[in-house]
Coordinates of C-alpha atoms and ligand atoms in Angstrom, one line a residue:
Chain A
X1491 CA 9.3 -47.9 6.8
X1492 CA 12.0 -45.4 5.6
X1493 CA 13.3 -42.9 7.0
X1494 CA 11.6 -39.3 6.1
X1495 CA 14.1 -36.5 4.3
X1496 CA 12.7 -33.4 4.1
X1497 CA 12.6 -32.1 1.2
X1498 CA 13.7 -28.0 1.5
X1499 CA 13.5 -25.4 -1.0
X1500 CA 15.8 -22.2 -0.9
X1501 CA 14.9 -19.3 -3.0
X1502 CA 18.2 -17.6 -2.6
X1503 CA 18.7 -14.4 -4.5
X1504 CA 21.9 -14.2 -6.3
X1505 CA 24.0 -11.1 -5.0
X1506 CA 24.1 -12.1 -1.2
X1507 CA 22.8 -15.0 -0.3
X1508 CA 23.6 -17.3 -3.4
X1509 CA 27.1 -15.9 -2.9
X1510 CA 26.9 -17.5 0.4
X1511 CA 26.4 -20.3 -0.4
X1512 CA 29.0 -20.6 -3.6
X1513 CA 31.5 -19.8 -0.8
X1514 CA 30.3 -22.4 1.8
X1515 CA 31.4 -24.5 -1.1
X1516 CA 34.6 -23.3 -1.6
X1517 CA 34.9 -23.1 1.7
X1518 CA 33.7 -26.9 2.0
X1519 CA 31.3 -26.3 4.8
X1520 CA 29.3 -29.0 5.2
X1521 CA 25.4 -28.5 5.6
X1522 CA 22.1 -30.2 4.9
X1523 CA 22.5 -32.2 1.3
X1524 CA 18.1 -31.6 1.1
X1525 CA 18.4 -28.3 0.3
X1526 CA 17.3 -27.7 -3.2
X1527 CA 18.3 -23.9 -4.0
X1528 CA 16.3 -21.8 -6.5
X1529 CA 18.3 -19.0 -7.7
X1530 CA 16.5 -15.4 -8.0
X1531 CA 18.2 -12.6 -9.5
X1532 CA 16.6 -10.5 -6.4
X1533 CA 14.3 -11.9 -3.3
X1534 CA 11.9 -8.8 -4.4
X1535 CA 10.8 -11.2 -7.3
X1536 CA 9.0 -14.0 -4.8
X1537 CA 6.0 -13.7 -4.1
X1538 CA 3.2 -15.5 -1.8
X1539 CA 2.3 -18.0 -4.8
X1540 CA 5.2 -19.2 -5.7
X1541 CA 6.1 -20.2 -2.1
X1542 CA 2.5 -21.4 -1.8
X1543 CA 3.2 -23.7 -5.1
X1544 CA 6.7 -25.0 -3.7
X1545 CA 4.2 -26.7 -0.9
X1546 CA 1.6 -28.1 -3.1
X1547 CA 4.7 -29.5 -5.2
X1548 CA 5.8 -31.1 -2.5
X1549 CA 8.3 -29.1 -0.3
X1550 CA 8.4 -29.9 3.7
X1551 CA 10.4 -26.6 3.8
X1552 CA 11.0 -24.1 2.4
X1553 CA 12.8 -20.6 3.0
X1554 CA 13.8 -17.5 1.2
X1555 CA 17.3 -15.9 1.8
X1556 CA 18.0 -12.7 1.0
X1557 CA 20.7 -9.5 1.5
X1558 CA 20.7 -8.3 4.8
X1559 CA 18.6 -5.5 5.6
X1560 CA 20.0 -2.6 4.1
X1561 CA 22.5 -4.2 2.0
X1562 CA 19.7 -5.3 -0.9
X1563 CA 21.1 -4.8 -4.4
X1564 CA 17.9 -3.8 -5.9
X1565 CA 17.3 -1.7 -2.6
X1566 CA 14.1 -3.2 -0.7
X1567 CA 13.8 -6.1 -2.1
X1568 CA 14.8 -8.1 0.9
X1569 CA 12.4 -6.4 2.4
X1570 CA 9.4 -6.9 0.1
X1571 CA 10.3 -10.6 0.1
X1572 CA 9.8 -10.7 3.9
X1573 CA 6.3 -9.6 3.5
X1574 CA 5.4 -12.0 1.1
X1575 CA 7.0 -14.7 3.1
X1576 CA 4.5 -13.4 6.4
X1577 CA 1.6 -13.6 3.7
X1578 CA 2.1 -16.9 2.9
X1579 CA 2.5 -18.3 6.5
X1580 CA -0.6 -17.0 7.1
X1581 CA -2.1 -18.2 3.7
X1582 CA -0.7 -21.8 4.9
X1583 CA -2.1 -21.1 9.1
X1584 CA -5.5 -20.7 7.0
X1585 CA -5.6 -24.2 5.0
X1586 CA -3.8 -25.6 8.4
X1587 CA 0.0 -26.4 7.3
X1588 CA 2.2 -25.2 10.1
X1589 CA 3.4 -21.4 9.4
X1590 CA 7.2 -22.5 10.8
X1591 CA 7.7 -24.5 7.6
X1592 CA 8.2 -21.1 5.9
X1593 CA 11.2 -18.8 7.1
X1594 CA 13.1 -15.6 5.8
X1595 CA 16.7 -15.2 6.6
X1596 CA 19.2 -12.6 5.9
X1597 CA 22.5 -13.9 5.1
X1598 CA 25.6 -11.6 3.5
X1599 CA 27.6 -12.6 0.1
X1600 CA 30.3 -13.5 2.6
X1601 CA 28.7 -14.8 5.4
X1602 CA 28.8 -18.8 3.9
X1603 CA 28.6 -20.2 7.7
X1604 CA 25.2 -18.4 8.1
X1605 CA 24.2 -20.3 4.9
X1606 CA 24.8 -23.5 5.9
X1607 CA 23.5 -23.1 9.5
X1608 CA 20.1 -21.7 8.0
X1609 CA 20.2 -25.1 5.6
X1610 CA 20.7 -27.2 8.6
X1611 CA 17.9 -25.0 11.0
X1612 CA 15.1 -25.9 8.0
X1613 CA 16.0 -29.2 7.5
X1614 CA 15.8 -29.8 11.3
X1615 CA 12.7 -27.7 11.6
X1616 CA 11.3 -30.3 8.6
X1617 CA 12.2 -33.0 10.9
X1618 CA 10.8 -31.7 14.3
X1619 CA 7.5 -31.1 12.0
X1620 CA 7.5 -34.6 10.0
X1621 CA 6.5 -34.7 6.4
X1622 CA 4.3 -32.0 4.9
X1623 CA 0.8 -32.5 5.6
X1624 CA -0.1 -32.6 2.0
X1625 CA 2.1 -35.1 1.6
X1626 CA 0.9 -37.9 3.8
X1627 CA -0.3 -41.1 2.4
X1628 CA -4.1 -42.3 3.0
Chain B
X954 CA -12.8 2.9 -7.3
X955 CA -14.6 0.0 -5.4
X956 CA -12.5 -1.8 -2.7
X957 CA -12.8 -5.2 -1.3
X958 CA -11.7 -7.3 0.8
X959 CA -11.1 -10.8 0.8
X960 CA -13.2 -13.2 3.0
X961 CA -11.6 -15.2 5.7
X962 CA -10.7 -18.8 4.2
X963 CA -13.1 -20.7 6.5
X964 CA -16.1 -19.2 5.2
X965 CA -15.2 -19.5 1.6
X966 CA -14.4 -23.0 2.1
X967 CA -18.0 -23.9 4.2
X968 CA -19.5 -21.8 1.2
X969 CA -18.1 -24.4 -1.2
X970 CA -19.2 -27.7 1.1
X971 CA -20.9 -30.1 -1.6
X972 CA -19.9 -28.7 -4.5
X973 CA -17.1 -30.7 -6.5
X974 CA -16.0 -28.5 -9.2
X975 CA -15.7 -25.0 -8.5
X976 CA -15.0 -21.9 -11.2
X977 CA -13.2 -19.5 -9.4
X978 CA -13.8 -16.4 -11.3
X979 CA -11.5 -12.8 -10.7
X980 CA -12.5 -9.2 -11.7
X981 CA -10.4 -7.6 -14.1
X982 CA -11.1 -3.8 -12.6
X983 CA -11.6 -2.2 -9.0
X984 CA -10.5 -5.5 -7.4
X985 CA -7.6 -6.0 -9.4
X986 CA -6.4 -2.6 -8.4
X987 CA -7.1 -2.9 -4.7
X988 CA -5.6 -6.4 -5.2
X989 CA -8.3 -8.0 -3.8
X990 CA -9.9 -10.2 -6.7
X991 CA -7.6 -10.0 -9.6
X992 CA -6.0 -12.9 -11.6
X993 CA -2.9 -12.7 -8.7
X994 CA -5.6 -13.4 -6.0
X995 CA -7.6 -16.1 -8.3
X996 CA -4.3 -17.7 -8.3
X997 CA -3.7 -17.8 -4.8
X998 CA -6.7 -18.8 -3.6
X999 CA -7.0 -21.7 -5.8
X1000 CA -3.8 -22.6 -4.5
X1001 CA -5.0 -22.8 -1.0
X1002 CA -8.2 -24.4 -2.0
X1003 CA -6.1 -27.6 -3.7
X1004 CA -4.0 -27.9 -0.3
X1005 CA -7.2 -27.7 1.7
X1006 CA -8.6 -30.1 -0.7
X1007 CA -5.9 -32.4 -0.7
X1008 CA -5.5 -32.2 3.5
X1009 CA -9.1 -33.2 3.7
X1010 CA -9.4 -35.6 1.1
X1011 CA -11.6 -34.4 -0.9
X1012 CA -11.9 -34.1 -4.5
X1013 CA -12.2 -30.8 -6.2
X1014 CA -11.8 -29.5 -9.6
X1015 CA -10.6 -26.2 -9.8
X1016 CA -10.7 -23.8 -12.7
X1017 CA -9.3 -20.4 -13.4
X1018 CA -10.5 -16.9 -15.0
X1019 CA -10.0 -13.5 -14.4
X1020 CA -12.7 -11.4 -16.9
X1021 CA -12.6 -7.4 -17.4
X1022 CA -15.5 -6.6 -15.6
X1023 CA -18.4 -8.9 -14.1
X1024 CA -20.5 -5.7 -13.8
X1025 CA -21.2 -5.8 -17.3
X1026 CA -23.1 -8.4 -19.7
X1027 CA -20.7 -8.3 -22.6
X1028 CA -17.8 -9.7 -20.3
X1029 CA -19.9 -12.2 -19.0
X1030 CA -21.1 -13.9 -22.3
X1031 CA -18.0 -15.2 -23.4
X1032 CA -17.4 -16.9 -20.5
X1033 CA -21.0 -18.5 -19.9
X1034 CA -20.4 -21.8 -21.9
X1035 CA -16.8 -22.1 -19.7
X1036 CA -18.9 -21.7 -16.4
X1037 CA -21.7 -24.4 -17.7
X1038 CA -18.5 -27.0 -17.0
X1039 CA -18.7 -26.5 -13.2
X1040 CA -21.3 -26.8 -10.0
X1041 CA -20.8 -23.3 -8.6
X1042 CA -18.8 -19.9 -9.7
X1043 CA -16.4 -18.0 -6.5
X1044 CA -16.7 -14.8 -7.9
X1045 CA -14.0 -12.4 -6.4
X1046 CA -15.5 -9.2 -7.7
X1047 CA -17.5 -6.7 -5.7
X1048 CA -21.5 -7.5 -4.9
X1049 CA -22.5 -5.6 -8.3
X1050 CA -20.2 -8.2 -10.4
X1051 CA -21.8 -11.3 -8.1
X1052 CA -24.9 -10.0 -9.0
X1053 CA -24.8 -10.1 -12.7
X1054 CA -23.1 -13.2 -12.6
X1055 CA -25.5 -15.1 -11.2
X1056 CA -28.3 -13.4 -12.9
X1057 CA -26.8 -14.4 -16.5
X1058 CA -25.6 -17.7 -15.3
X1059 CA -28.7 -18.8 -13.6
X1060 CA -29.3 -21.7 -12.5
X1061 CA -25.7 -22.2 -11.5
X1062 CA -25.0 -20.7 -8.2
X1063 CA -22.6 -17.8 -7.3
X1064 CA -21.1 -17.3 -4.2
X1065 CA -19.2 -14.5 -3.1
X1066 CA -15.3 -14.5 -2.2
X1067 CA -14.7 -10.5 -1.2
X1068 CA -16.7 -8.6 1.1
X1069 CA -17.1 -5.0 -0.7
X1070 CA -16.0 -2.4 1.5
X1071 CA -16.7 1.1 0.2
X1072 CA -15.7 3.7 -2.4
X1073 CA -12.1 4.5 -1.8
X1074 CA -9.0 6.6 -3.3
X1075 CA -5.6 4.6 -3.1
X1076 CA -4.3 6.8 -0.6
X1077 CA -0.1 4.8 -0.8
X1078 CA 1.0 1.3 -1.3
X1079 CA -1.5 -1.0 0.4
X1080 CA -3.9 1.5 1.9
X1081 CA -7.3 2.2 0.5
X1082 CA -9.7 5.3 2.0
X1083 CA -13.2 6.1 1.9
X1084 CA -14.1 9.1 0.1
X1085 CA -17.6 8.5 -1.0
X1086 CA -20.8 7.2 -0.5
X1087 CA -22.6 7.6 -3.6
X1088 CA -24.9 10.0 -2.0
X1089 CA -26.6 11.2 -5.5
X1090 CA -26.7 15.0 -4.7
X1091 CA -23.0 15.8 -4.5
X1092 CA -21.7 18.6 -2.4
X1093 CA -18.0 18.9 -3.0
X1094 CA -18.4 22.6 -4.2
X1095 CA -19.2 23.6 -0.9
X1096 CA -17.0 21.9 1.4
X1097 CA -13.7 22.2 0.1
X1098 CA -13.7 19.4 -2.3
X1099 CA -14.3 17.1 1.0
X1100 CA -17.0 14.8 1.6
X1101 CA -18.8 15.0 5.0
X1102 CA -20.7 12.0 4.0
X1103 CA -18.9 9.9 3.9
X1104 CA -15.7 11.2 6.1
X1105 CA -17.5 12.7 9.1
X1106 CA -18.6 10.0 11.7
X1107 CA -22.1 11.5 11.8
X1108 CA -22.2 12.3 8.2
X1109 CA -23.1 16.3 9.2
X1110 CA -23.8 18.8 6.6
X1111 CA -23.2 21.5 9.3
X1112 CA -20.3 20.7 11.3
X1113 CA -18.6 20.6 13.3
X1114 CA -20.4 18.4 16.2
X1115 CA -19.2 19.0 19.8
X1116 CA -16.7 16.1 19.9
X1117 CA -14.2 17.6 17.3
X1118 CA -11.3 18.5 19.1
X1119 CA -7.9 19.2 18.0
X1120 CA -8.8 18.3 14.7
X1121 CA -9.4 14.6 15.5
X1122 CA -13.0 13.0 15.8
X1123 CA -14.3 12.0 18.6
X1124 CA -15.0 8.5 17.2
X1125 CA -11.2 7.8 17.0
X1126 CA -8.1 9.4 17.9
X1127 CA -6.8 8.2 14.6
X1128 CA -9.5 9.9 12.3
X1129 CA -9.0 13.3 11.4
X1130 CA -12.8 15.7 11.8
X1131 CA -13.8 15.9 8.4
X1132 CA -15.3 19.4 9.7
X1133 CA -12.0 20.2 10.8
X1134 CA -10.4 19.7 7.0
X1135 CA -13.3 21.0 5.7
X1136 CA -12.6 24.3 7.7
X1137 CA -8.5 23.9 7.0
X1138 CA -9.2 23.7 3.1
X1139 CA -11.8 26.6 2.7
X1140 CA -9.5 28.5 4.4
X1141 CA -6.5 27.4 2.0
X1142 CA -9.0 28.5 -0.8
X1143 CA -9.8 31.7 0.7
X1144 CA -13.1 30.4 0.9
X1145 CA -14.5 30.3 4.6
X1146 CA -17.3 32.4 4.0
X1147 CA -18.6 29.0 2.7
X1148 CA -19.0 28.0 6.7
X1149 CA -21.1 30.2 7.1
X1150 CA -24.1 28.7 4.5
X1151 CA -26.1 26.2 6.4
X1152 CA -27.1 23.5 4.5
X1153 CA -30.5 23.0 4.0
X1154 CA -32.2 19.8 5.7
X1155 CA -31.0 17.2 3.1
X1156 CA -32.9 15.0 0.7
X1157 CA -31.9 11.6 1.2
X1158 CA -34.0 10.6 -1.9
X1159 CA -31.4 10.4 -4.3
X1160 CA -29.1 8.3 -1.8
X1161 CA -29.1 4.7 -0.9
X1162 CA -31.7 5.2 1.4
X1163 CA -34.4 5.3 -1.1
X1164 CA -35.0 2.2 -3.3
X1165 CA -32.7 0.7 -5.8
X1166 CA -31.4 3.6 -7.4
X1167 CA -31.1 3.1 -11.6
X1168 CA -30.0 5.4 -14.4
X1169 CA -31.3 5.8 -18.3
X1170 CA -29.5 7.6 -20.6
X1171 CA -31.6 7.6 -23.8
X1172 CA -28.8 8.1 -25.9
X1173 CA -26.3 5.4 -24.7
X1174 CA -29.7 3.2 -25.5
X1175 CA -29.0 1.3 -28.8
X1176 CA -31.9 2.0 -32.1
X1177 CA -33.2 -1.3 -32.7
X1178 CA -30.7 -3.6 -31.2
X1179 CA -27.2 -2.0 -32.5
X1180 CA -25.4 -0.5 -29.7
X1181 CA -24.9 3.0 -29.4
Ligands
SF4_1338 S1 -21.2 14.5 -1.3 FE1 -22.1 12.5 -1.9 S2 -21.5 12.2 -4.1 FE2 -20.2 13.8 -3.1 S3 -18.4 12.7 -2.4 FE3 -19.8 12.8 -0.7 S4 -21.1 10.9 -0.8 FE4 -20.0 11.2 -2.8
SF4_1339 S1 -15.8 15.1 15.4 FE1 -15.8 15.9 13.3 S2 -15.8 14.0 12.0 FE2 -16.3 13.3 14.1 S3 -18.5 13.2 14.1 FE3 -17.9 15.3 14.9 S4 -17.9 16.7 13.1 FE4 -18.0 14.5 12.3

C-alpha cells in the first residue's frame, strides 16, 4: 500500500503571507513540499465555497493565511476571511469531515519561518487525520 | 422584507432520503438579501450535499437555479420543463415561494430548505429584526412609527405592562420595551399627547388570525387574458 501525502491547499493572499512565503524561499527554509499555494490578491476574497470546493476536489487540508490582524492591506480582509473559514468548518462538522482540516493563520510579509511552520502543522494535521474522508476508496 | 433561515443539514438531508436527483432551487429576492436562499447559498448547499453524498455512497444528481421570485407564476414557468428532469425540488425561498412551487409543479414534490422567520428591517451586516406582523390594520400613526405588534412581547395596544422597567422588557434583558420607545419617540415628535388615546379593543379580523387572508385589485386584473 503506499504511503498517504496529504494533499494541502494554501490560499495565501499576496501582500503578507505570499511574501512569506517568497522569502522562506530565498531564505531556503525548508517546509512541507505538499503544499499547493493559491495566490489571492486579498484573504477578503475567500469565501466558504471555495474552501468547501478545495475539499470536494480533493484537498486533505487546507488553510487560508492572511496579514496579521491589523496589518490587512485592504483593511479587514484578514478578518472577513476568518469568518468564512469558521463557516466552513462548520459547513464540513455538518456533512461529518473533521472541522481541524480547515485552519486560518496570520503570518507577516516578513515572518517566512511562520510560513513554513504553518505548511508543516497542516500537513502533519493531514497525517494525524489520514486521507480525506471523501477521498477513501470503496 | 421576509427573512429566513436556513434548516439544520440533518433535516434537509432525511428530507431528501429516496430521492436520487434533486433540483435545488434559490430565491432571487427576500432570501437573497438576508442571504439565506440566494444563488451563494444554492451553491453551498449543493456543495455539502455532494460530499455528504459521496461519504455515504450514494448517488445523487444535483442541479442548480436560483429564479427571481418563486412567489410569483411568471418566474416559475420558465423553469417548469427544467424541474420535470428531477424526483423532487429543495426550494430555498420562504413558505409563500414553496407553496407556488409545488402548486405549479405538481405532482413533483417540494420540500422546504429555510425556515421563514418573520418580517424584518436589515438592522447592520448580518443582523435581521422584526418589525412587522402583517397585522392588516396598521397603527404606525399612533405610536411613533413603532409597531407594538410585533415589537412588544404581549403585542399591547396600551402599554406599557407592569414588567417594563428601565426601558427593557421583562421578557429579556436584551429587548428594549417597545412601550418604552414608543413613549421616547412621541416625545421626540412632540407628540405624547398620543399616550394618552386608548386604543380601542382591536379587531383581529384583518390579521392572521382570521382565515387566509387574499387581496383583489380589479384593476391590476388583466381584460380578457392580456395582463394589465
Ligand atoms: S401595526 Fe400591523 S401593519 Fe403596522 S407595523 Fe405593526 S404589525 Fe405591521
Ligand atoms: S415590558 Fe414593554 S415590550 Fe415587554 S411586554 Fe411589557 S410593554 Fe411589552
Amino acid at each position: 500500500m503506499s504511503v498517504f501525502e496529504p494533499r494541502v491547499v494554501a490560499f495565501c493572499c499576496h501582500f503578507c503571507a505570499y511574501s512569506a512565503a517568497d522569502l522562506a524561499g530565498s531564505m531556503r527554509l525548508e517546509y512541507a513540499p505538499n503544499v499547493r499555494i493559491v495566490k489571492l490578491m486579498c484573504t477578503g476574497k475567500v469565501d466558504a465555497l471555495l474552501l468547501l470546493k478545495a475539499f470536494e476536489d480533493g484537498a486533505d487540508a487546507v488553510y487560508v493565511a492572511g496579514c496579521e490582524e491589523g496589518d490587512c492591506h485592504f483593511l479587514e480582509g484578514n478578518l472577513r476571511a476568518t469568518k468564512q473559514v469558521d463557516r466552513a468548518r462548520k459547513m464540513l462538522e455538518e456533512v461529518g469531515i473533521e472541522g481541524d482540516r480547515l485552519r486560518m493563520y496570520p503570518i507577516g510579509a516578513s515572518d517566512a519561518p511562520s510560513f513554513a511552520a504553518a505548511a508543516n502543522e497542516m500537513t502533519e494535521k493531514a497525517r494525524q487525520l489520514g486521507p480525506s474522508p471523501l477521498k477513501k476508496e470503496g | 422584507m421576509i427573512v429566513g433561515e436556513r434548516k439544520p443539514f440533518n433535516e434537509i438531508r432525511a428530507m431528501l432520503e429516496g430521492y436520487k436527483k434533486v433540483l435545488i432551487l434559490g430565491c432571487g429576492t427576500c432570501v437573497s438579501v438576508c442571504m439565506a436562499g440566494g444563488q451563494k447559498e444554492v451553491s453551498l448547499l449543493a456543495s455539502q450535499l455532494r460530499m455528504d453524498a459521496r461519504l455515504r455512497k450514494t448517488e445523487m444528481v444535483l442541479g442548480e437555479n436560483t429564479i427571481q421570485r418563486q412567489c410569483d407564476r411568471e418566474y416559475i414557468e420558465p423553469i417548469v420543463e427544467q424541474a420535470g428532469n428531477y424526483d423532487v425540488v429543495l426550494s430555498m425561498a420562504c413558505g409563500a415561494g414553496v407553496q407556488l412551487l409545488a402548486e405549479m409543479l405538481t405532482p413533483l414534490p417540494v420540500v422546504p430548505a429555510l425556515n421563514t422567520t418573520f418580517l424584518a428591517v436589515a438592522d447592520r451586516e448580518g443582523t435581521w429584526l422584526e418589525r412587522c406582523r402583517g397585522c392588516g390594520n396598521c397603527i404606525l400613526a399612533d405610536t411613533g412609527g413603532i409597531c407594538p405588534v410585533a415589537r412588544c412581547a404581549k403585542s399591547l395596544f396600551n402599554g406599557p405592562c407592569g414588567g417594563s422597567k428601565e426601558g427593557k422588557c421583562e421578557v429579556s434583558l436584551d429587548i428594549p420595551c417597545a412601550w418604552q420607545l414608543i413613549y421616547d419617540r412621541l416625545s421626540d415628535l412632540g407628540q405624547l399627547s398620543q399616550m394618552e388615546i386608548i386604543q380601542p379593543i382591536r379587531d383581529w379580523r384583518p390579521s392572521d388570525s382570521g382565515a387566509p387572508r387574499s387581496i383583489v385589485r380589479e384593476d391590476a386584473i388583466g381584460v380578457s387574458g392580456e395582463k394589465a
